[in-house]
PDB file of C-alpha atoms and ligand atoms in Angstrom:
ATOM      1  CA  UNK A   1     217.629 213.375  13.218  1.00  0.00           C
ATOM      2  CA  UNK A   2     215.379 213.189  16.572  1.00  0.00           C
ATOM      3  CA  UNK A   3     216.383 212.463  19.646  1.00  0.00           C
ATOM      4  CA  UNK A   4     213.935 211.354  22.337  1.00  0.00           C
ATOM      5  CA  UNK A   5     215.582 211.779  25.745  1.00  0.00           C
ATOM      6  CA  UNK A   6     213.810 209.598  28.617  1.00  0.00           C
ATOM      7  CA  UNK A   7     215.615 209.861  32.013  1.00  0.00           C
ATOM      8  CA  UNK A   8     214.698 209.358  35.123  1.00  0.00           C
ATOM      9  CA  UNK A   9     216.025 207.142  38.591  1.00  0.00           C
ATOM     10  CA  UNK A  10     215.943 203.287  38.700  1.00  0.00           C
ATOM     11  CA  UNK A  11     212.973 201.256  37.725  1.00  0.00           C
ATOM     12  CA  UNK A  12     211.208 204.036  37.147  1.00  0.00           C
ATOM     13  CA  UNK A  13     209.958 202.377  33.668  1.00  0.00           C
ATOM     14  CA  UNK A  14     212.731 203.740  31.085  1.00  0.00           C
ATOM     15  CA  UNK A  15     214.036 200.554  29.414  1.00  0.00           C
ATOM     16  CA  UNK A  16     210.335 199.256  29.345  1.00  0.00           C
ATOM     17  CA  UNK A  17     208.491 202.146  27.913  1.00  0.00           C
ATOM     18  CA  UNK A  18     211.678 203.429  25.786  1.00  0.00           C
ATOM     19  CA  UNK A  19     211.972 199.837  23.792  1.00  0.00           C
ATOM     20  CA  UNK A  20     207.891 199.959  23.043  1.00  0.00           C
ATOM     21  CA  UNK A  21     207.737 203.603  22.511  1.00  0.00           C
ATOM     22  CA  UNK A  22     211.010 203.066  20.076  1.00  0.00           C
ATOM     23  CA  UNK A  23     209.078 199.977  18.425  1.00  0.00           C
ATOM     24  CA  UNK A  24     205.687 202.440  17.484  1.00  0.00           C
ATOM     25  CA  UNK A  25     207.742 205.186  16.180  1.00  0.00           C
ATOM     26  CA  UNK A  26     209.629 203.129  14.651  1.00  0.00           C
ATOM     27  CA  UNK A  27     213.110 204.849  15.888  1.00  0.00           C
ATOM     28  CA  UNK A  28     216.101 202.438  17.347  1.00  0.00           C
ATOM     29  CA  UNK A  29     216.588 202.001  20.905  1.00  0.00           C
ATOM     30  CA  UNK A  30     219.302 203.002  22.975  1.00  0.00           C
ATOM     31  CA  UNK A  31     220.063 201.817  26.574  1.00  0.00           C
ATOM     32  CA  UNK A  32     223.201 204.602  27.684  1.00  0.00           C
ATOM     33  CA  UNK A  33     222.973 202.539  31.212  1.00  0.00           C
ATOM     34  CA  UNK A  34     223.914 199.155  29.290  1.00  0.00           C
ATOM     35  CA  UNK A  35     227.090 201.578  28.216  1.00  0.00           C
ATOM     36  CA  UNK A  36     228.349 201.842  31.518  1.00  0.00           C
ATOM     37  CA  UNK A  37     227.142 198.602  32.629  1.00  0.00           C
ATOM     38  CA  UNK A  38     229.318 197.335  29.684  1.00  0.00           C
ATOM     39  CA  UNK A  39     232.384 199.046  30.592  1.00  0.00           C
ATOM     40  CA  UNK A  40     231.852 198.394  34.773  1.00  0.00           C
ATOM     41  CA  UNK A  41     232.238 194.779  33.977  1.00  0.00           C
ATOM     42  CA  UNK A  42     235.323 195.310  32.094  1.00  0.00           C
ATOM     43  CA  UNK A  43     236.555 197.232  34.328  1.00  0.00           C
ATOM     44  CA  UNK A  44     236.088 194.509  37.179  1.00  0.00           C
ATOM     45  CA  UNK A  45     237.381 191.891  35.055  1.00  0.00           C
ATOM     46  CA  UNK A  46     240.470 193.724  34.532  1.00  0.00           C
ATOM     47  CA  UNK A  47     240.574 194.036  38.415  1.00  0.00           C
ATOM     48  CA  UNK A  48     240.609 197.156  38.511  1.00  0.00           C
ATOM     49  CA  UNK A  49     239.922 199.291  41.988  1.00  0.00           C
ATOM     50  CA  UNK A  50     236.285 200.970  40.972  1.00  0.00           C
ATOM     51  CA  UNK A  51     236.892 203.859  43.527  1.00  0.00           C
ATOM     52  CA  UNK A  52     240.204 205.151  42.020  1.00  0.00           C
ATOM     53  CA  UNK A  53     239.076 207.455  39.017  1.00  0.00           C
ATOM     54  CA  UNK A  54     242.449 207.344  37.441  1.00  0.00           C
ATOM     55  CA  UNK A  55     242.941 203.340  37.531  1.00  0.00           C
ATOM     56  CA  UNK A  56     239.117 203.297  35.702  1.00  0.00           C
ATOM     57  CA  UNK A  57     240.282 205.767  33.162  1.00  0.00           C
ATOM     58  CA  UNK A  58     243.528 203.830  32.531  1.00  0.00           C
ATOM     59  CA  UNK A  59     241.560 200.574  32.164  1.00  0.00           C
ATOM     60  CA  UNK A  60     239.806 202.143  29.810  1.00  0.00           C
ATOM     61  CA  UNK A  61     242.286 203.782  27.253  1.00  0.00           C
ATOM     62  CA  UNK A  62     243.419 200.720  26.781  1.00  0.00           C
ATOM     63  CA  UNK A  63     240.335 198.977  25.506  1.00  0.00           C
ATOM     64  CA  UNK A  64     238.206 198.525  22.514  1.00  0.00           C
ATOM     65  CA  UNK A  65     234.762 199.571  22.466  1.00  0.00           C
ATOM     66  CA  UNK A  66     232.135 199.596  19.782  1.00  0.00           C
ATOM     67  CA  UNK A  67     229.303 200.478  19.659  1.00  0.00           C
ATOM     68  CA  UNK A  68     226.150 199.677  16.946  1.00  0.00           C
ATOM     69  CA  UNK A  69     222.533 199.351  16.538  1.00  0.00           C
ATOM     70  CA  UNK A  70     221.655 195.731  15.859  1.00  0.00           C
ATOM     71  CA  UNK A  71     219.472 194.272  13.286  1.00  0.00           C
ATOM     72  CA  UNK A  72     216.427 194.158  15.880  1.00  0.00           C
ATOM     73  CA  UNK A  73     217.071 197.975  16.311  1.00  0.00           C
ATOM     74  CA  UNK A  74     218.477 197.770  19.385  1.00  0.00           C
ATOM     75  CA  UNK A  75     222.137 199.442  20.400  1.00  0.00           C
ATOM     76  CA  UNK A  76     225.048 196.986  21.576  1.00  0.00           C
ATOM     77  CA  UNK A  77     228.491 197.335  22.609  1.00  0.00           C
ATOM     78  CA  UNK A  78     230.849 195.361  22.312  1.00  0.00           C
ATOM     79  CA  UNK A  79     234.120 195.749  24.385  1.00  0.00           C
ATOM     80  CA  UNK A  80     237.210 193.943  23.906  1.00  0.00           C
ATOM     81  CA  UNK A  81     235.453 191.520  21.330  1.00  0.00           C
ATOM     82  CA  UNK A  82     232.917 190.566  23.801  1.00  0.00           C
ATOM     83  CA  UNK A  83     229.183 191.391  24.006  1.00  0.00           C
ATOM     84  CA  UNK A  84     228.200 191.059  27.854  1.00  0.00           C
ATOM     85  CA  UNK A  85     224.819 191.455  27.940  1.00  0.00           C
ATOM     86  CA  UNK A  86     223.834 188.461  30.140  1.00  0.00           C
ATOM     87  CA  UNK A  87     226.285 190.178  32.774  1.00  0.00           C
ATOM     88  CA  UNK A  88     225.049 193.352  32.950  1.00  0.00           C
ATOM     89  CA  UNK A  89     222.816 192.534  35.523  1.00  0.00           C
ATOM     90  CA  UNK A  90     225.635 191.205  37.952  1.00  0.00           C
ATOM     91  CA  UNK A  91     225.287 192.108  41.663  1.00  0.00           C
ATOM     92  CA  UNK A  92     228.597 193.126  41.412  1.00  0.00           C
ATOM     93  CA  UNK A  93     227.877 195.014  38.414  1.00  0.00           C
ATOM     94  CA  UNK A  94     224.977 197.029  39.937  1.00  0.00           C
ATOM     95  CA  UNK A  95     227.075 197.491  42.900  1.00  0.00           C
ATOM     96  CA  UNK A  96     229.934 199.397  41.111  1.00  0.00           C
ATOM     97  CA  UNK A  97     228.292 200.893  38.052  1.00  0.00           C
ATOM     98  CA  UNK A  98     227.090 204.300  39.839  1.00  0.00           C
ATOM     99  CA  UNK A  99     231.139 204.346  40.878  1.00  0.00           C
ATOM    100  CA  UNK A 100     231.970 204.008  36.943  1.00  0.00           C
ATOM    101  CA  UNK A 101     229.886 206.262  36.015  1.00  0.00           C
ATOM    102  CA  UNK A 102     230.854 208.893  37.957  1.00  0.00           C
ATOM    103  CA  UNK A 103     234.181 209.039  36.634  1.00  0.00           C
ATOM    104  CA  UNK A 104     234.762 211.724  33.873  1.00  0.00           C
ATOM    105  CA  UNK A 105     236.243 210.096  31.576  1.00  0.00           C
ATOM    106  CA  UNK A 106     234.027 207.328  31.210  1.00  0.00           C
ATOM    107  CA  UNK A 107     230.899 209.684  30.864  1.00  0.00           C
ATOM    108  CA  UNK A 108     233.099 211.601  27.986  1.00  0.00           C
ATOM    109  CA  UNK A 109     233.580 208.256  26.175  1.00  0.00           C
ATOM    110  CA  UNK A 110     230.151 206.538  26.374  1.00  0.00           C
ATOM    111  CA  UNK A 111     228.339 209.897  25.410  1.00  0.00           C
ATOM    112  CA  UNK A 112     230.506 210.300  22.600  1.00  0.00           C
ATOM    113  CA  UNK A 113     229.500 206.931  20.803  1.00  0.00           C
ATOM    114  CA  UNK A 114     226.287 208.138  22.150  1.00  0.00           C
ATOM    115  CA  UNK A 115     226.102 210.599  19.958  1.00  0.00           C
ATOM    116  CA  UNK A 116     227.929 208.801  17.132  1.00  0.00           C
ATOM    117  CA  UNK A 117     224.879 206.997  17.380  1.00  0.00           C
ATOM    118  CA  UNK A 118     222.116 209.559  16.792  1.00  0.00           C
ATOM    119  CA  UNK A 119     224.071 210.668  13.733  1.00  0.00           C
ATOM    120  CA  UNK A 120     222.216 209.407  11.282  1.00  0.00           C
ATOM    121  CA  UNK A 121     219.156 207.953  12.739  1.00  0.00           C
ATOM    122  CA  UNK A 122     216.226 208.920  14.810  1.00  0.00           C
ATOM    123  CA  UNK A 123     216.460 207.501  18.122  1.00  0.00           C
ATOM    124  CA  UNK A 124     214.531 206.822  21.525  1.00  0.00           C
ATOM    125  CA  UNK A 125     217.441 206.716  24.366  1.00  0.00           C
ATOM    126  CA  UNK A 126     217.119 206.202  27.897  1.00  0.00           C
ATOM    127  CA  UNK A 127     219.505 206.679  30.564  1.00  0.00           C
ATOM    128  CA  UNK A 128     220.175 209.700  33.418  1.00  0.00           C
ATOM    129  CA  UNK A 129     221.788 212.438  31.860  1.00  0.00           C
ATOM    130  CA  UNK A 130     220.323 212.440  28.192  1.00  0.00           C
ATOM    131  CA  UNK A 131     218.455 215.579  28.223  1.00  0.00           C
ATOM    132  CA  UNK A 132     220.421 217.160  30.541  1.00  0.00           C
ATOM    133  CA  UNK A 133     223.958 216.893  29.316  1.00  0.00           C
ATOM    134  CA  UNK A 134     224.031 214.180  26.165  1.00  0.00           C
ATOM    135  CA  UNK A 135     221.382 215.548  24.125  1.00  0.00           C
ATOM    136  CA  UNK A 136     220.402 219.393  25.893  1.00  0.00           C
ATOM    137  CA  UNK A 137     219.308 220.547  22.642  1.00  0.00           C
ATOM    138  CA  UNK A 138     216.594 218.371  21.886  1.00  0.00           C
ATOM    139  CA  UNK A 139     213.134 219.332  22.137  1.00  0.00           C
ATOM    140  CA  UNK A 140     211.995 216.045  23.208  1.00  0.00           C
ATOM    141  CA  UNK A 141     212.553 215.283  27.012  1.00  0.00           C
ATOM    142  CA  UNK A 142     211.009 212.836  29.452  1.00  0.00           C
ATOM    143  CA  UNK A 143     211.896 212.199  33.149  1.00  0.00           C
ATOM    144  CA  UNK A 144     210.108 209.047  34.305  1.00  0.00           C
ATOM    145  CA  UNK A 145     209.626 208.792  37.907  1.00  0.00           C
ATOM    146  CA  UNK A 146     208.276 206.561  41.149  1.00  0.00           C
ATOM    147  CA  UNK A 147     207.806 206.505  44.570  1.00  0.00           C
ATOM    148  CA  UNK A 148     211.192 204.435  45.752  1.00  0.00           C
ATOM    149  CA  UNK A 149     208.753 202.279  47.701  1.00  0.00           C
ATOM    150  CA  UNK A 150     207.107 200.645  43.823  1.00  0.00           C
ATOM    151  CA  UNK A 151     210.773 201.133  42.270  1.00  0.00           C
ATOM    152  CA  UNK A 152     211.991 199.162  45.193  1.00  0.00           C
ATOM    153  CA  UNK A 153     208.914 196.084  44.934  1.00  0.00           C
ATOM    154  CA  UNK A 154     209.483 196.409  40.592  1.00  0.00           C
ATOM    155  CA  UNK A 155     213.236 195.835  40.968  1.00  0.00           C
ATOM    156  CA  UNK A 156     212.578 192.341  43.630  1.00  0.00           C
ATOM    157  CA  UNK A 157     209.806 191.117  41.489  1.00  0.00           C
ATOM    158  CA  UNK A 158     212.670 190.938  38.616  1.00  0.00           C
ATOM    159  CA  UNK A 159     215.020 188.955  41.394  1.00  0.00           C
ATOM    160  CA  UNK A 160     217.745 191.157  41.134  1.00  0.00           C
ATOM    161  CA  UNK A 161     219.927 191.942  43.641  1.00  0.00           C
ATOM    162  CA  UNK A 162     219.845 195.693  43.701  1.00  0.00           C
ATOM    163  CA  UNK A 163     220.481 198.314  45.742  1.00  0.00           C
ATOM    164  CA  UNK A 164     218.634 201.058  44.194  1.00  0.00           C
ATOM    165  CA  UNK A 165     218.321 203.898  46.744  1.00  0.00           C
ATOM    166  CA  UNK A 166     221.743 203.766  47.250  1.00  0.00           C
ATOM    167  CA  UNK A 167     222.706 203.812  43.234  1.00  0.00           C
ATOM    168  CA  UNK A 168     220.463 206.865  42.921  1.00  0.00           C
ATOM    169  CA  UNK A 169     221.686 208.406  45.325  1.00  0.00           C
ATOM    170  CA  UNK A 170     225.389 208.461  44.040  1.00  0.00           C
ATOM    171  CA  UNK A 171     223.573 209.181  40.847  1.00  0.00           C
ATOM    172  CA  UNK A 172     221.817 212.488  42.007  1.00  0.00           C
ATOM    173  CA  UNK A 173     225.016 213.524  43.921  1.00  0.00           C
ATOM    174  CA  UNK A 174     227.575 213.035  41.689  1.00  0.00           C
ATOM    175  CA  UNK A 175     229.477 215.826  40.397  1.00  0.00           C
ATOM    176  CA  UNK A 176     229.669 215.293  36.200  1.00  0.00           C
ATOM    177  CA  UNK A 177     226.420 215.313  34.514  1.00  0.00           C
ATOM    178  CA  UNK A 178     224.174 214.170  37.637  1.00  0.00           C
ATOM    179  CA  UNK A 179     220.838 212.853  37.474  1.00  0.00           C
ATOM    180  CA  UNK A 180     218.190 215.729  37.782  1.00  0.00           C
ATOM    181  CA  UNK A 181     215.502 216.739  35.748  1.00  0.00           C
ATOM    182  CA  UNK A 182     216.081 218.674  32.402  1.00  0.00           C
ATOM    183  CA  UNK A 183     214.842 221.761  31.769  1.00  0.00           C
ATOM    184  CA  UNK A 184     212.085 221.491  29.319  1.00  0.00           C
ATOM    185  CA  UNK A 185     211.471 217.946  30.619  1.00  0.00           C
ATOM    186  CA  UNK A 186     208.225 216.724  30.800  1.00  0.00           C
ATOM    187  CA  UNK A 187     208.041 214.806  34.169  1.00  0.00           C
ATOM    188  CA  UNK A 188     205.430 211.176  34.289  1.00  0.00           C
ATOM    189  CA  UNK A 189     204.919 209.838  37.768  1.00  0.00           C
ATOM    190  CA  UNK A 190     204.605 205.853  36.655  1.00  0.00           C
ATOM    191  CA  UNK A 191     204.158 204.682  40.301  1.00  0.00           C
ATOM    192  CA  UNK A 192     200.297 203.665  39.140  1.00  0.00           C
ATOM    193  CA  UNK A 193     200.162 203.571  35.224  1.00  0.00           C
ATOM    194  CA  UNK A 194     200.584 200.349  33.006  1.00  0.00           C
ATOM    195  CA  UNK A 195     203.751 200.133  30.854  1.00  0.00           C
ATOM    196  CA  UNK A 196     201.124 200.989  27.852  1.00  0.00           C
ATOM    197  CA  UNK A 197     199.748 203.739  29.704  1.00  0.00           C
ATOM    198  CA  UNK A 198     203.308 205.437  30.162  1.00  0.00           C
ATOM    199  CA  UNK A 199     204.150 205.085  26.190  1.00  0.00           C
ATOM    200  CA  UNK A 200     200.695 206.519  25.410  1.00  0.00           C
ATOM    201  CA  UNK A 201     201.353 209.713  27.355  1.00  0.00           C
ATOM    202  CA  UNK A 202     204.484 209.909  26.009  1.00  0.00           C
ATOM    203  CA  UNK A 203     203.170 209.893  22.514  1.00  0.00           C
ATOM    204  CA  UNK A 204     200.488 212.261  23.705  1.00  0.00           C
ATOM    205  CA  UNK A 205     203.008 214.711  24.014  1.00  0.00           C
ATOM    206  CA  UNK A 206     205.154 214.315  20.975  1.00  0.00           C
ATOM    207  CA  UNK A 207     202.004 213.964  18.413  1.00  0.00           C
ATOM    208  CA  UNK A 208     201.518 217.821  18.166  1.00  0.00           C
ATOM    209  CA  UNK A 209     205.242 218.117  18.131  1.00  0.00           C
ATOM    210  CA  UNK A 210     204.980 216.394  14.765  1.00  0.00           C
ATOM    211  CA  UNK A 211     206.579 212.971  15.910  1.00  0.00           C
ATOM    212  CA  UNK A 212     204.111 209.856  14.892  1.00  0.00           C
ATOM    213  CA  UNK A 213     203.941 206.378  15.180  1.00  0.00           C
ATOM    214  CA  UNK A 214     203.976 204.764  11.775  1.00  0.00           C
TER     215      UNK A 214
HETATM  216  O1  LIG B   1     218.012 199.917  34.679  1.00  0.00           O
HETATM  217  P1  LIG B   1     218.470 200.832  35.770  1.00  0.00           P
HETATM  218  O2  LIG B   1     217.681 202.098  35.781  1.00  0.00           O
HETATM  219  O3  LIG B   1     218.535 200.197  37.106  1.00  0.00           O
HETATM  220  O4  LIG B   1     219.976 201.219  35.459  1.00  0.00           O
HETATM  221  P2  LIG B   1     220.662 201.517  34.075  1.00  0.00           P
HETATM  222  O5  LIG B   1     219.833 202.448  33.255  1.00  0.00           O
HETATM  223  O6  LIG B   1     221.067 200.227  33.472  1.00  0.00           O
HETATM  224  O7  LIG B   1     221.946 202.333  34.544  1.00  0.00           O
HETATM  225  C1  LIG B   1     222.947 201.738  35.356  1.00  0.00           C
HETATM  226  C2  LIG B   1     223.817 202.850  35.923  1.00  0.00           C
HETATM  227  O8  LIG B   1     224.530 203.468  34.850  1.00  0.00           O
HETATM  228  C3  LIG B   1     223.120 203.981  36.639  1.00  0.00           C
HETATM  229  O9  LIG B   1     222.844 203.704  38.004  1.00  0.00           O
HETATM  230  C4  LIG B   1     224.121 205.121  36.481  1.00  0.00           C
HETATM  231  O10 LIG B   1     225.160 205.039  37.441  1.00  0.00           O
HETATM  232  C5  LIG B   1     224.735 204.841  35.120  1.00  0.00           C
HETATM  233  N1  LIG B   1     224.152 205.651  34.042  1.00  0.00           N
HETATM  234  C6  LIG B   1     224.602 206.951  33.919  1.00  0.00           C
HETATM  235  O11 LIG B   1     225.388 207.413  34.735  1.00  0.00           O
HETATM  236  N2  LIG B   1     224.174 207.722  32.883  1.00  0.00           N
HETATM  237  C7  LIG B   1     223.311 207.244  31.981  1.00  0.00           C
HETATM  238  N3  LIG B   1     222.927 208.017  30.957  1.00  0.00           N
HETATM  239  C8  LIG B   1     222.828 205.918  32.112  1.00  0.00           C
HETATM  240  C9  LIG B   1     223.251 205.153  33.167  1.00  0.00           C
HETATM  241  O1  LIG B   2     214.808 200.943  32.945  1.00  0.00           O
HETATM  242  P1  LIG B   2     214.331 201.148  34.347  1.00  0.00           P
HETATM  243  O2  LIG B   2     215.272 200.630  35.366  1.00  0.00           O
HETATM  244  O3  LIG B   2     213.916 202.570  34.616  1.00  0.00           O
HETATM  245  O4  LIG B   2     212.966 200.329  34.509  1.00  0.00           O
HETATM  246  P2  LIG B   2     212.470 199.012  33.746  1.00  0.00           P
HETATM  247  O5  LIG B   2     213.574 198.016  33.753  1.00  0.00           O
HETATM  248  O6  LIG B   2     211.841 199.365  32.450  1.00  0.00           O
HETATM  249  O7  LIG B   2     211.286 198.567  34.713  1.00  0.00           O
HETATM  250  C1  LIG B   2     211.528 197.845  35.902  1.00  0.00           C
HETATM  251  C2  LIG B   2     210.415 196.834  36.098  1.00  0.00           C
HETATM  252  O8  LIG B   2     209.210 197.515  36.456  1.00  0.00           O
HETATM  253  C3  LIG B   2     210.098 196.022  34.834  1.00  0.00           C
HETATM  254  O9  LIG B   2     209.878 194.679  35.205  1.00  0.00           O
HETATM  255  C4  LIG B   2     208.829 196.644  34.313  1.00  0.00           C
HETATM  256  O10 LIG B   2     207.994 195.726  33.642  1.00  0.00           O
HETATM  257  C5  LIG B   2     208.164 197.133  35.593  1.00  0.00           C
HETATM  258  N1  LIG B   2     207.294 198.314  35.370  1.00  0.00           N
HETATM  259  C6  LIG B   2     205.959 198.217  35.565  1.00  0.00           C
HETATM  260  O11 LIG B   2     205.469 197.152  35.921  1.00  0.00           O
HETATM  261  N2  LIG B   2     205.117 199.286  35.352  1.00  0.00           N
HETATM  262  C7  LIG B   2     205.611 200.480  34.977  1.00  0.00           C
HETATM  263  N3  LIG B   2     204.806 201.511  34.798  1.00  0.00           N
HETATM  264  C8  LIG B   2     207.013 200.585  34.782  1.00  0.00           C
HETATM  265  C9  LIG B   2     207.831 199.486  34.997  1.00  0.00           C
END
């Protein structure tokens, strides 16, 4: 099945451009940063100290995650019999995700259902580390990018609480799978281009690869 990877720092367009670009091919979506979003706010409603690795692991083991596509074609997860999708976009949440994330274990488990979920279906999926360390081997790899100055105004125009320099740069630095550009990756400065204008270059690309909208 196909993989399209599409990586790149915060606001830089992913969850945007991967949802339309999923809806013309006609592929399901997957948001890997919901994943970890999901299991920060477990993990801080279990009270659990975000900067000691083992205590996030241990929260962890002990919980139930699943994860689907959805009848819209969209992936959830559901942990602990809950679906917390208006939370994922908790101050708090942003604030400790990049923490989460960093821990090994927790990358081990979310890219495992990742891939569980590309089993049997073609799929668009966004996140930081998809080309690099989820999905190396596929020949399909995007790395959306711009300036932190129009990341910065995108993210306040949505109201959100957000400190995105600082989450990228705990992203970039980190030592499992950081965020960095693939090899192979093709690279799309968004700073100035319309959401359409991103998912049209994208598909510029992957036409002659053989991969059409419907
Ligand atoms: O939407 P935004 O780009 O702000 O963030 P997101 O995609 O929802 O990801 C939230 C956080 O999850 C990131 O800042 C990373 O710490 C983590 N993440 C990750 O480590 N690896 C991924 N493949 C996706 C997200
Ligand atoms: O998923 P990620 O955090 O990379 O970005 P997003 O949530 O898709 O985009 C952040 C915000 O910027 C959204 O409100 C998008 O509509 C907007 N955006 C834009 O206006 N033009 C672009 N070329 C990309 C994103």
């Amino acid at each position: 099945m196909s993989v399209i990877a599409i990586d790149g720092p915060a606001a830089s367009g992913k969850s945007s451009v991967s949802r339309r670009l999923a809806k013309r091919l006609g592929f399901a979506y997957v948001n890997s940063g919901s994943m970890y979003r999901a299991v920060t706010w477990e993990v801080l409603r279990q009270g659990v100290d975000t900067t000691s690795p083992a205590d996030v692991a241990g929260a962890l083991s002990g919980s139930d995650i699943a994860c689907g596509i959805g009848d819209g074609g969209d992936s959830f997860i559901r942990i602990n019999g809950r679906i917390p999708d208006e939370a994922l976009r908790d101050s708090r949440v942003n604030l400790h995700v990049s923490l989460v994330a960093a821990v090994p274990a927790v990358r081990d488990l979310v890219s495992a259902r990742l891939r569980a979920l590309a089993e049997n279906r073609d799929v668009v999926m966004e996140g930081r580390d998809i080309g690099s360390a989820v999905f190396p081997e596929t020949p399909f790899k995007f790395y959306l990018d711009a300036s932190p100055e129009i990341r910065r105004r995108r993210r306040a125009a949505e109201g959100q609480s957000d400190e995105i320099e600082a989450r990228d740069k705990m992203d970039s630095s980190r030592k499992s799978a950081p965020l960095m550009v693939a090899g192979g990756a093709v690279v799309i400065d968004t700073s100035h281009l319309a959401l359409d204008g991103v998912v049209d270059a994208v598909l510029d690309i992957l036409r002659p690869l053989g991969i059409t909208p419907r």
